[in-house]
Amino acid sequence: MSRIGKNPVTIPSGVTIDVSENTIKVKGTRGELSRTIDPRITAKVEDDKLVFERKDEEKQTRAMHGLYRSLVQNMVEGVSNGYKSHLELVGVGYKAEAKGQILELNLGYSHAIFLQVPKEISVSTEMLKGQNPKVTLESSDKELLGHITAKIRSLRKIEPYKGKGVRFVGEQIRRKAGKSAGK
Protein backbone atom coordinates (compact mmCIF):
# COMPACT_ATOMS: atom_id res chain seq x y z
CA MET A 1 0.00 0.00 0.00
CA SER A 2 1.26 3.45 -0.83
CA ARG A 3 2.34 5.24 2.33
CA ILE A 4 1.10 8.57 1.01
CA GLY A 5 -2.00 7.16 -0.69
CA LYS A 6 -3.30 5.41 2.41
CA ASN A 7 -3.36 8.64 4.44
CA PRO A 8 -6.77 10.31 4.22
CA VAL A 9 -7.13 13.96 3.20
CA THR A 10 -8.59 15.91 6.11
CA ILE A 11 -11.30 18.34 5.00
CA PRO A 12 -11.10 21.60 6.99
CA SER A 13 -14.19 23.63 7.86
CA GLY A 14 -15.31 25.91 5.05
CA VAL A 15 -14.18 23.46 2.34
CA THR A 16 -16.59 21.22 0.46
CA ILE A 17 -15.57 18.30 -1.73
CA ASP A 18 -17.83 16.86 -4.43
CA VAL A 19 -16.81 13.46 -5.80
CA SER A 20 -18.52 12.29 -8.99
CA GLU A 21 -17.38 9.38 -11.19
CA ASN A 22 -13.84 10.48 -12.13
CA THR A 23 -13.95 14.14 -11.07
CA ILE A 24 -13.16 15.71 -7.72
CA LYS A 25 -14.31 19.32 -7.14
CA VAL A 26 -12.97 21.23 -4.17
CA LYS A 27 -14.63 24.49 -3.16
CA GLY A 28 -13.47 26.90 -0.47
CA THR A 29 -13.11 30.53 0.50
CA ARG A 30 -10.35 31.17 -2.09
CA GLY A 31 -12.08 29.60 -5.08
CA GLU A 32 -12.94 26.31 -6.71
CA LEU A 33 -10.64 23.70 -8.25
CA SER A 34 -11.42 20.42 -10.01
CA ARG A 35 -9.38 17.47 -11.19
CA THR A 36 -10.17 14.36 -13.22
CA ILE A 37 -8.66 11.22 -11.71
CA ASP A 38 -7.84 7.88 -13.29
CA PRO A 39 -10.73 5.35 -13.23
CA ARG A 40 -8.46 2.81 -11.46
CA ILE A 41 -8.43 5.09 -8.38
CA THR A 42 -11.62 5.65 -6.39
CA ALA A 43 -12.24 8.44 -3.92
CA LYS A 44 -14.98 8.65 -1.30
CA VAL A 45 -15.82 11.03 1.53
CA GLU A 46 -16.05 9.41 4.97
CA ASP A 47 -16.93 11.72 7.89
CA ASP A 48 -14.71 14.77 7.26
CA LYS A 49 -11.98 12.87 5.42
CA LEU A 50 -11.41 11.95 1.78
CA VAL A 51 -10.09 8.40 1.29
CA PHE A 52 -8.42 7.07 -1.88
CA GLU A 53 -8.42 3.39 -2.85
CA ARG A 54 -7.06 1.56 -5.85
CA LYS A 55 -8.73 -1.24 -7.80
CA ASP A 56 -5.64 -3.35 -8.60
CA GLU A 57 -1.98 -3.73 -7.68
CA GLU A 58 -0.35 -2.82 -11.00
CA LYS A 59 2.76 -0.67 -10.78
CA GLN A 60 1.16 2.28 -12.62
CA THR A 61 -1.93 2.17 -10.39
CA ARG A 62 0.18 2.08 -7.22
CA ALA A 63 2.12 5.12 -8.46
CA MET A 64 -1.07 7.07 -9.19
CA HIS A 65 -2.55 6.24 -5.77
CA GLY A 66 -0.17 8.52 -3.89
CA LEU A 67 -0.04 11.05 -6.73
CA TYR A 68 -3.77 11.78 -6.74
CA ARG A 69 -3.89 11.93 -2.96
CA SER A 70 -1.11 14.56 -2.97
CA LEU A 71 -2.74 16.55 -5.78
CA VAL A 72 -6.09 16.68 -3.97
CA GLN A 73 -4.34 17.59 -0.69
CA ASN A 74 -2.73 20.53 -2.52
CA MET A 75 -6.14 21.54 -3.89
CA VAL A 76 -7.68 21.50 -0.39
CA GLU A 77 -4.77 23.53 1.00
CA GLY A 78 -5.03 25.98 -1.90
CA VAL A 79 -8.74 26.76 -1.57
CA SER A 80 -8.46 27.14 2.21
CA ASN A 81 -5.12 28.99 2.67
CA GLY A 82 -3.68 29.64 -0.79
CA TYR A 83 -0.08 29.60 -1.97
CA LYS A 84 2.50 32.37 -2.36
CA SER A 85 5.74 32.54 -4.29
CA HIS A 86 8.30 35.31 -3.70
CA LEU A 87 10.90 36.02 -6.39
CA GLU A 88 13.85 38.39 -6.27
CA LEU A 89 15.59 39.98 -9.28
CA VAL A 90 19.33 40.25 -8.62
CA GLY A 91 21.30 42.38 -11.05
CA VAL A 92 22.15 45.97 -11.95
CA GLY A 93 19.23 47.69 -13.64
CA TYR A 94 16.79 44.79 -13.18
CA LYS A 95 13.21 46.03 -12.77
CA ALA A 96 9.74 44.56 -12.38
CA GLU A 97 6.36 46.22 -12.76
CA ALA A 98 2.87 44.69 -12.64
CA LYS A 99 0.14 46.32 -14.74
CA GLY A 100 -2.98 44.28 -14.05
CA GLN A 101 -2.25 40.76 -15.29
CA ILE A 102 0.78 41.81 -17.35
CA LEU A 103 4.19 41.58 -15.71
CA GLU A 104 6.90 43.77 -17.26
CA LEU A 105 10.44 42.61 -16.52
CA ASN A 106 13.73 44.32 -17.40
CA LEU A 107 16.39 41.64 -16.95
CA GLY A 108 19.43 43.10 -18.67
CA TYR A 109 18.35 42.28 -22.22
CA SER A 110 18.05 44.92 -24.95
CA HIS A 111 14.26 44.80 -24.61
CA ALA A 112 11.66 44.53 -21.84
CA ILE A 113 9.88 41.21 -21.37
CA PHE A 114 6.07 41.31 -21.06
CA LEU A 115 4.53 38.22 -19.48
CA GLN A 116 0.77 37.63 -19.47
CA VAL A 117 -0.10 36.11 -16.07
CA PRO A 118 -3.26 33.93 -15.90
CA LYS A 119 -6.26 35.45 -14.11
CA GLU A 120 -6.09 32.78 -11.39
CA ILE A 121 -2.82 34.31 -10.17
CA SER A 122 -2.52 37.71 -8.54
CA VAL A 123 0.81 39.41 -9.07
CA SER A 124 2.41 42.31 -7.22
CA THR A 125 5.82 43.92 -7.36
CA GLU A 126 7.92 45.83 -4.87
CA MET A 127 10.85 48.06 -5.73
CA LEU A 128 12.56 49.78 -2.81
CA LYS A 129 15.68 51.90 -3.08
CA GLY A 130 18.81 49.96 -2.15
CA GLN A 131 17.08 46.56 -2.41
CA ASN A 132 16.51 44.08 -5.19
CA PRO A 133 13.11 44.21 -6.94
CA LYS A 134 10.68 41.58 -5.65
CA VAL A 135 7.78 39.86 -7.40
CA THR A 136 5.04 38.17 -5.35
CA LEU A 137 2.66 35.68 -6.94
CA GLU A 138 -0.46 34.36 -5.14
CA SER A 139 -2.89 31.65 -6.19
CA SER A 140 -5.04 28.81 -4.93
CA ASP A 141 -3.70 26.49 -7.66
CA LYS A 142 -0.24 25.22 -6.63
CA GLU A 143 0.44 23.54 -9.96
CA LEU A 144 -0.27 26.67 -12.03
CA LEU A 145 1.67 28.87 -9.59
CA GLY A 146 4.73 26.62 -9.86
CA HIS A 147 4.50 26.63 -13.65
CA ILE A 148 4.40 30.44 -13.90
CA THR A 149 7.16 30.81 -11.28
CA ALA A 150 9.39 28.43 -13.27
CA LYS A 151 8.65 30.37 -16.46
CA ILE A 152 9.73 33.66 -14.82
CA ARG A 153 12.89 32.06 -13.40
CA SER A 154 13.80 30.65 -16.83
CA LEU A 155 13.87 34.16 -18.33
CA ARG A 156 17.17 34.87 -16.56
CA LYS A 157 18.78 31.87 -14.90
CA ILE A 158 21.13 32.48 -11.99
CA GLU A 159 24.73 32.57 -13.12
CA PRO A 160 27.23 31.10 -10.62
CA TYR A 161 29.98 33.77 -10.75
CA LYS A 162 28.21 36.98 -9.74
CA GLY A 163 24.88 35.46 -8.63
CA LYS A 164 22.81 37.57 -11.02
CA GLY A 165 19.40 36.37 -12.18
CA VAL A 166 15.89 35.58 -10.92
CA ARG A 167 15.74 33.58 -7.69
CA PHE A 168 13.46 32.83 -4.77
CA VAL A 169 13.76 35.22 -1.83
CA GLY A 170 16.31 33.75 0.57
CA GLU A 171 17.52 31.09 -1.89
CA GLN A 172 21.16 30.08 -1.41
CA ILE A 173 23.13 29.63 -4.60
CA ARG A 174 26.48 27.96 -5.15
CA ARG A 175 29.04 30.51 -6.17
CA LYS A 176 32.11 29.66 -8.20
CA ALA A 177 35.49 31.32 -7.86
CA GLY A 178 36.53 33.47 -10.80
CA LYS A 179 39.82 33.28 -12.63
CA SER A 180 42.90 33.51 -10.48
CA ALA A 181 45.68 35.79 -11.68
CA GLY A 182 48.63 34.00 -13.26
CA LYS A 183 52.29 34.61 -12.41
PDB file of C-alpha atoms in Angstrom:
ATOM      1  CA  MET A   1       0.000   0.000   0.000  1.00  0.00           C
ATOM      2  CA  SER A   2       1.265   3.454  -0.832  1.00  0.00           C
ATOM      3  CA  ARG A   3       2.340   5.237   2.330  1.00  0.00           C
ATOM      4  CA  ILE A   4       1.103   8.568   1.013  1.00  0.00           C
ATOM      5  CA  GLY A   5      -1.996   7.156  -0.688  1.00  0.00           C
ATOM      6  CA  LYS A   6      -3.304   5.409   2.408  1.00  0.00           C
ATOM      7  CA  ASN A   7      -3.362   8.639   4.440  1.00  0.00           C
ATOM      8  CA  PRO A   8      -6.770  10.308   4.224  1.00  0.00           C
ATOM      9  CA  VAL A   9      -7.127  13.960   3.201  1.00  0.00           C
ATOM     10  CA  THR A  10      -8.594  15.914   6.115  1.00  0.00           C
ATOM     11  CA  ILE A  11     -11.302  18.339   4.999  1.00  0.00           C
ATOM     12  CA  PRO A  12     -11.096  21.602   6.990  1.00  0.00           C
ATOM     13  CA  SER A  13     -14.186  23.630   7.865  1.00  0.00           C
ATOM     14  CA  GLY A  14     -15.314  25.908   5.046  1.00  0.00           C
ATOM     15  CA  VAL A  15     -14.180  23.464   2.344  1.00  0.00           C
ATOM     16  CA  THR A  16     -16.593  21.216   0.464  1.00  0.00           C
ATOM     17  CA  ILE A  17     -15.568  18.295  -1.735  1.00  0.00           C
ATOM     18  CA  ASP A  18     -17.832  16.857  -4.428  1.00  0.00           C
ATOM     19  CA  VAL A  19     -16.809  13.457  -5.803  1.00  0.00           C
ATOM     20  CA  SER A  20     -18.516  12.288  -8.986  1.00  0.00           C
ATOM     21  CA  GLU A  21     -17.384   9.381 -11.185  1.00  0.00           C
ATOM     22  CA  ASN A  22     -13.842  10.484 -12.126  1.00  0.00           C
ATOM     23  CA  THR A  23     -13.953  14.143 -11.067  1.00  0.00           C
ATOM     24  CA  ILE A  24     -13.160  15.714  -7.720  1.00  0.00           C
ATOM     25  CA  LYS A  25     -14.314  19.315  -7.142  1.00  0.00           C
ATOM     26  CA  VAL A  26     -12.967  21.227  -4.167  1.00  0.00           C
ATOM     27  CA  LYS A  27     -14.634  24.488  -3.163  1.00  0.00           C
ATOM     28  CA  GLY A  28     -13.466  26.897  -0.466  1.00  0.00           C
ATOM     29  CA  THR A  29     -13.109  30.528   0.497  1.00  0.00           C
ATOM     30  CA  ARG A  30     -10.352  31.170  -2.093  1.00  0.00           C
ATOM     31  CA  GLY A  31     -12.085  29.603  -5.081  1.00  0.00           C
ATOM     32  CA  GLU A  32     -12.943  26.311  -6.705  1.00  0.00           C
ATOM     33  CA  LEU A  33     -10.637  23.699  -8.253  1.00  0.00           C
ATOM     34  CA  SER A  34     -11.422  20.422 -10.008  1.00  0.00           C
ATOM     35  CA  ARG A  35      -9.382  17.467 -11.193  1.00  0.00           C
ATOM     36  CA  THR A  36     -10.167  14.361 -13.216  1.00  0.00           C
ATOM     37  CA  ILE A  37      -8.664  11.223 -11.712  1.00  0.00           C
ATOM     38  CA  ASP A  38      -7.843   7.883 -13.291  1.00  0.00           C
ATOM     39  CA  PRO A  39     -10.725   5.349 -13.230  1.00  0.00           C
ATOM     40  CA  ARG A  40      -8.464   2.814 -11.459  1.00  0.00           C
ATOM     41  CA  ILE A  41      -8.431   5.092  -8.382  1.00  0.00           C
ATOM     42  CA  THR A  42     -11.619   5.648  -6.386  1.00  0.00           C
ATOM     43  CA  ALA A  43     -12.244   8.438  -3.916  1.00  0.00           C
ATOM     44  CA  LYS A  44     -14.976   8.655  -1.300  1.00  0.00           C
ATOM     45  CA  VAL A  45     -15.825  11.029   1.527  1.00  0.00           C
ATOM     46  CA  GLU A  46     -16.048   9.413   4.967  1.00  0.00           C
ATOM     47  CA  ASP A  47     -16.933  11.724   7.889  1.00  0.00           C
ATOM     48  CA  ASP A  48     -14.707  14.772   7.258  1.00  0.00           C
ATOM     49  CA  LYS A  49     -11.976  12.869   5.422  1.00  0.00           C
ATOM     50  CA  LEU A  50     -11.412  11.947   1.782  1.00  0.00           C
ATOM     51  CA  VAL A  51     -10.092   8.401   1.287  1.00  0.00           C
ATOM     52  CA  PHE A  52      -8.420   7.075  -1.878  1.00  0.00           C
ATOM     53  CA  GLU A  53      -8.425   3.392  -2.845  1.00  0.00           C
ATOM     54  CA  ARG A  54      -7.059   1.559  -5.852  1.00  0.00           C
ATOM     55  CA  LYS A  55      -8.727  -1.238  -7.796  1.00  0.00           C
ATOM     56  CA  ASP A  56      -5.636  -3.345  -8.602  1.00  0.00           C
ATOM     57  CA  GLU A  57      -1.984  -3.732  -7.678  1.00  0.00           C
ATOM     58  CA  GLU A  58      -0.346  -2.818 -10.996  1.00  0.00           C
ATOM     59  CA  LYS A  59       2.764  -0.671 -10.781  1.00  0.00           C
ATOM     60  CA  GLN A  60       1.162   2.284 -12.618  1.00  0.00           C
ATOM     61  CA  THR A  61      -1.927   2.170 -10.388  1.00  0.00           C
ATOM     62  CA  ARG A  62       0.176   2.085  -7.222  1.00  0.00           C
ATOM     63  CA  ALA A  63       2.118   5.119  -8.460  1.00  0.00           C
ATOM     64  CA  MET A  64      -1.071   7.072  -9.190  1.00  0.00           C
ATOM     65  CA  HIS A  65      -2.550   6.241  -5.770  1.00  0.00           C
ATOM     66  CA  GLY A  66      -0.169   8.517  -3.889  1.00  0.00           C
ATOM     67  CA  LEU A  67      -0.040  11.054  -6.727  1.00  0.00           C
ATOM     68  CA  TYR A  68      -3.771  11.782  -6.739  1.00  0.00           C
ATOM     69  CA  ARG A  69      -3.890  11.926  -2.962  1.00  0.00           C
ATOM     70  CA  SER A  70      -1.111  14.561  -2.972  1.00  0.00           C
ATOM     71  CA  LEU A  71      -2.736  16.553  -5.780  1.00  0.00           C
ATOM     72  CA  VAL A  72      -6.085  16.685  -3.971  1.00  0.00           C
ATOM     73  CA  GLN A  73      -4.340  17.590  -0.690  1.00  0.00           C
ATOM     74  CA  ASN A  74      -2.727  20.534  -2.515  1.00  0.00           C
ATOM     75  CA  MET A  75      -6.140  21.542  -3.894  1.00  0.00           C
ATOM     76  CA  VAL A  76      -7.682  21.503  -0.393  1.00  0.00           C
ATOM     77  CA  GLU A  77      -4.769  23.528   0.999  1.00  0.00           C
ATOM     78  CA  GLY A  78      -5.033  25.980  -1.900  1.00  0.00           C
ATOM     79  CA  VAL A  79      -8.740  26.756  -1.568  1.00  0.00           C
ATOM     80  CA  SER A  80      -8.463  27.141   2.207  1.00  0.00           C
ATOM     81  CA  ASN A  81      -5.123  28.993   2.673  1.00  0.00           C
ATOM     82  CA  GLY A  82      -3.675  29.640  -0.788  1.00  0.00           C
ATOM     83  CA  TYR A  83      -0.082  29.602  -1.970  1.00  0.00           C
ATOM     84  CA  LYS A  84       2.497  32.373  -2.360  1.00  0.00           C
ATOM     85  CA  SER A  85       5.739  32.544  -4.291  1.00  0.00           C
ATOM     86  CA  HIS A  86       8.297  35.311  -3.701  1.00  0.00           C
ATOM     87  CA  LEU A  87      10.898  36.017  -6.392  1.00  0.00           C
ATOM     88  CA  GLU A  88      13.851  38.388  -6.271  1.00  0.00           C
ATOM     89  CA  LEU A  89      15.591  39.977  -9.280  1.00  0.00           C
ATOM     90  CA  VAL A  90      19.330  40.251  -8.622  1.00  0.00           C
ATOM     91  CA  GLY A  91      21.299  42.381 -11.051  1.00  0.00           C
ATOM     92  CA  VAL A  92      22.151  45.967 -11.946  1.00  0.00           C
ATOM     93  CA  GLY A  93      19.225  47.690 -13.643  1.00  0.00           C
ATOM     94  CA  TYR A  94      16.795  44.788 -13.178  1.00  0.00           C
ATOM     95  CA  LYS A  95      13.210  46.031 -12.771  1.00  0.00           C
ATOM     96  CA  ALA A  96       9.737  44.559 -12.380  1.00  0.00           C
ATOM     97  CA  GLU A  97       6.359  46.218 -12.758  1.00  0.00           C
ATOM     98  CA  ALA A  98       2.871  44.693 -12.639  1.00  0.00           C
ATOM     99  CA  LYS A  99       0.138  46.324 -14.740  1.00  0.00           C
ATOM    100  CA  GLY A 100      -2.978  44.282 -14.055  1.00  0.00           C
ATOM    101  CA  GLN A 101      -2.246  40.756 -15.288  1.00  0.00           C
ATOM    102  CA  ILE A 102       0.776  41.812 -17.355  1.00  0.00           C
ATOM    103  CA  LEU A 103       4.191  41.576 -15.707  1.00  0.00           C
ATOM    104  CA  GLU A 104       6.895  43.766 -17.258  1.00  0.00           C
ATOM    105  CA  LEU A 105      10.442  42.608 -16.522  1.00  0.00           C
ATOM    106  CA  ASN A 106      13.733  44.319 -17.400  1.00  0.00           C
ATOM    107  CA  LEU A 107      16.390  41.637 -16.953  1.00  0.00           C
ATOM    108  CA  GLY A 108      19.427  43.095 -18.667  1.00  0.00           C
ATOM    109  CA  TYR A 109      18.352  42.282 -22.216  1.00  0.00           C
ATOM    110  CA  SER A 110      18.049  44.917 -24.951  1.00  0.00           C
ATOM    111  CA  HIS A 111      14.261  44.795 -24.608  1.00  0.00           C
ATOM    112  CA  ALA A 112      11.664  44.529 -21.844  1.00  0.00           C
ATOM    113  CA  ILE A 113       9.880  41.214 -21.367  1.00  0.00           C
ATOM    114  CA  PHE A 114       6.073  41.312 -21.062  1.00  0.00           C
ATOM    115  CA  LEU A 115       4.528  38.224 -19.483  1.00  0.00           C
ATOM    116  CA  GLN A 116       0.770  37.627 -19.471  1.00  0.00           C
ATOM    117  CA  VAL A 117      -0.103  36.110 -16.072  1.00  0.00           C
ATOM    118  CA  PRO A 118      -3.264  33.933 -15.900  1.00  0.00           C
ATOM    119  CA  LYS A 119      -6.259  35.452 -14.112  1.00  0.00           C
ATOM    120  CA  GLU A 120      -6.090  32.778 -11.393  1.00  0.00           C
ATOM    121  CA  ILE A 121      -2.817  34.307 -10.169  1.00  0.00           C
ATOM    122  CA  SER A 122      -2.524  37.709  -8.544  1.00  0.00           C
ATOM    123  CA  VAL A 123       0.810  39.409  -9.073  1.00  0.00           C
ATOM    124  CA  SER A 124       2.409  42.313  -7.215  1.00  0.00           C
ATOM    125  CA  THR A 125       5.820  43.921  -7.363  1.00  0.00           C
ATOM    126  CA  GLU A 126       7.918  45.833  -4.866  1.00  0.00           C
ATOM    127  CA  MET A 127      10.845  48.064  -5.730  1.00  0.00           C
ATOM    128  CA  LEU A 128      12.563  49.783  -2.814  1.00  0.00           C
ATOM    129  CA  LYS A 129      15.683  51.898  -3.076  1.00  0.00           C
ATOM    130  CA  GLY A 130      18.815  49.957  -2.152  1.00  0.00           C
ATOM    131  CA  GLN A 131      17.083  46.558  -2.411  1.00  0.00           C
ATOM    132  CA  ASN A 132      16.515  44.080  -5.193  1.00  0.00           C
ATOM    133  CA  PRO A 133      13.108  44.208  -6.937  1.00  0.00           C
ATOM    134  CA  LYS A 134      10.683  41.582  -5.646  1.00  0.00           C
ATOM    135  CA  VAL A 135       7.775  39.860  -7.399  1.00  0.00           C
ATOM    136  CA  THR A 136       5.041  38.171  -5.345  1.00  0.00           C
ATOM    137  CA  LEU A 137       2.655  35.677  -6.940  1.00  0.00           C
ATOM    138  CA  GLU A 138      -0.456  34.356  -5.137  1.00  0.00           C
ATOM    139  CA  SER A 139      -2.895  31.646  -6.185  1.00  0.00           C
ATOM    140  CA  SER A 140      -5.037  28.805  -4.925  1.00  0.00           C
ATOM    141  CA  ASP A 141      -3.700  26.487  -7.656  1.00  0.00           C
ATOM    142  CA  LYS A 142      -0.244  25.221  -6.629  1.00  0.00           C
ATOM    143  CA  GLU A 143       0.441  23.544  -9.965  1.00  0.00           C
ATOM    144  CA  LEU A 144      -0.268  26.673 -12.030  1.00  0.00           C
ATOM    145  CA  LEU A 145       1.670  28.872  -9.594  1.00  0.00           C
ATOM    146  CA  GLY A 146       4.728  26.619  -9.859  1.00  0.00           C
ATOM    147  CA  HIS A 147       4.498  26.626 -13.652  1.00  0.00           C
ATOM    148  CA  ILE A 148       4.400  30.437 -13.903  1.00  0.00           C
ATOM    149  CA  THR A 149       7.162  30.808 -11.283  1.00  0.00           C
ATOM    150  CA  ALA A 150       9.387  28.425 -13.268  1.00  0.00           C
ATOM    151  CA  LYS A 151       8.649  30.369 -16.464  1.00  0.00           C
ATOM    152  CA  ILE A 152       9.726  33.661 -14.821  1.00  0.00           C
ATOM    153  CA  ARG A 153      12.890  32.059 -13.399  1.00  0.00           C
ATOM    154  CA  SER A 154      13.803  30.648 -16.828  1.00  0.00           C
ATOM    155  CA  LEU A 155      13.865  34.158 -18.335  1.00  0.00           C
ATOM    156  CA  ARG A 156      17.169  34.871 -16.562  1.00  0.00           C
ATOM    157  CA  LYS A 157      18.780  31.866 -14.902  1.00  0.00           C
ATOM    158  CA  ILE A 158      21.134  32.482 -11.986  1.00  0.00           C
ATOM    159  CA  GLU A 159      24.732  32.566 -13.116  1.00  0.00           C
ATOM    160  CA  PRO A 160      27.231  31.097 -10.622  1.00  0.00           C
ATOM    161  CA  TYR A 161      29.976  33.768 -10.755  1.00  0.00           C
ATOM    162  CA  LYS A 162      28.211  36.975  -9.745  1.00  0.00           C
ATOM    163  CA  GLY A 163      24.882  35.461  -8.628  1.00  0.00           C
ATOM    164  CA  LYS A 164      22.811  37.571 -11.023  1.00  0.00           C
ATOM    165  CA  GLY A 165      19.397  36.366 -12.176  1.00  0.00           C
ATOM    166  CA  VAL A 166      15.894  35.577 -10.919  1.00  0.00           C
ATOM    167  CA  ARG A 167      15.742  33.583  -7.695  1.00  0.00           C
ATOM    168  CA  PHE A 168      13.460  32.832  -4.772  1.00  0.00           C
ATOM    169  CA  VAL A 169      13.757  35.224  -1.826  1.00  0.00           C
ATOM    170  CA  GLY A 170      16.305  33.751   0.568  1.00  0.00           C
ATOM    171  CA  GLU A 171      17.524  31.092  -1.888  1.00  0.00           C
ATOM    172  CA  GLN A 172      21.157  30.077  -1.410  1.00  0.00           C
ATOM    173  CA  ILE A 173      23.135  29.633  -4.599  1.00  0.00           C
ATOM    174  CA  ARG A 174      26.481  27.956  -5.150  1.00  0.00           C
ATOM    175  CA  ARG A 175      29.043  30.512  -6.174  1.00  0.00           C
ATOM    176  CA  LYS A 176      32.113  29.661  -8.204  1.00  0.00           C
ATOM    177  CA  ALA A 177      35.493  31.317  -7.863  1.00  0.00           C
ATOM    178  CA  GLY A 178      36.526  33.470 -10.801  1.00  0.00           C
ATOM    179  CA  LYS A 179      39.823  33.277 -12.633  1.00  0.00           C
ATOM    180  CA  SER A 180      42.900  33.515 -10.478  1.00  0.00           C
ATOM    181  CA  ALA A 181      45.677  35.789 -11.680  1.00  0.00           C
ATOM    182  CA  GLY A 182      48.632  33.999 -13.264  1.00  0.00           C
ATOM    183  CA  LYS A 183      52.291  34.611 -12.415  1.00  0.00           C
TER     184      LYS A 183
END
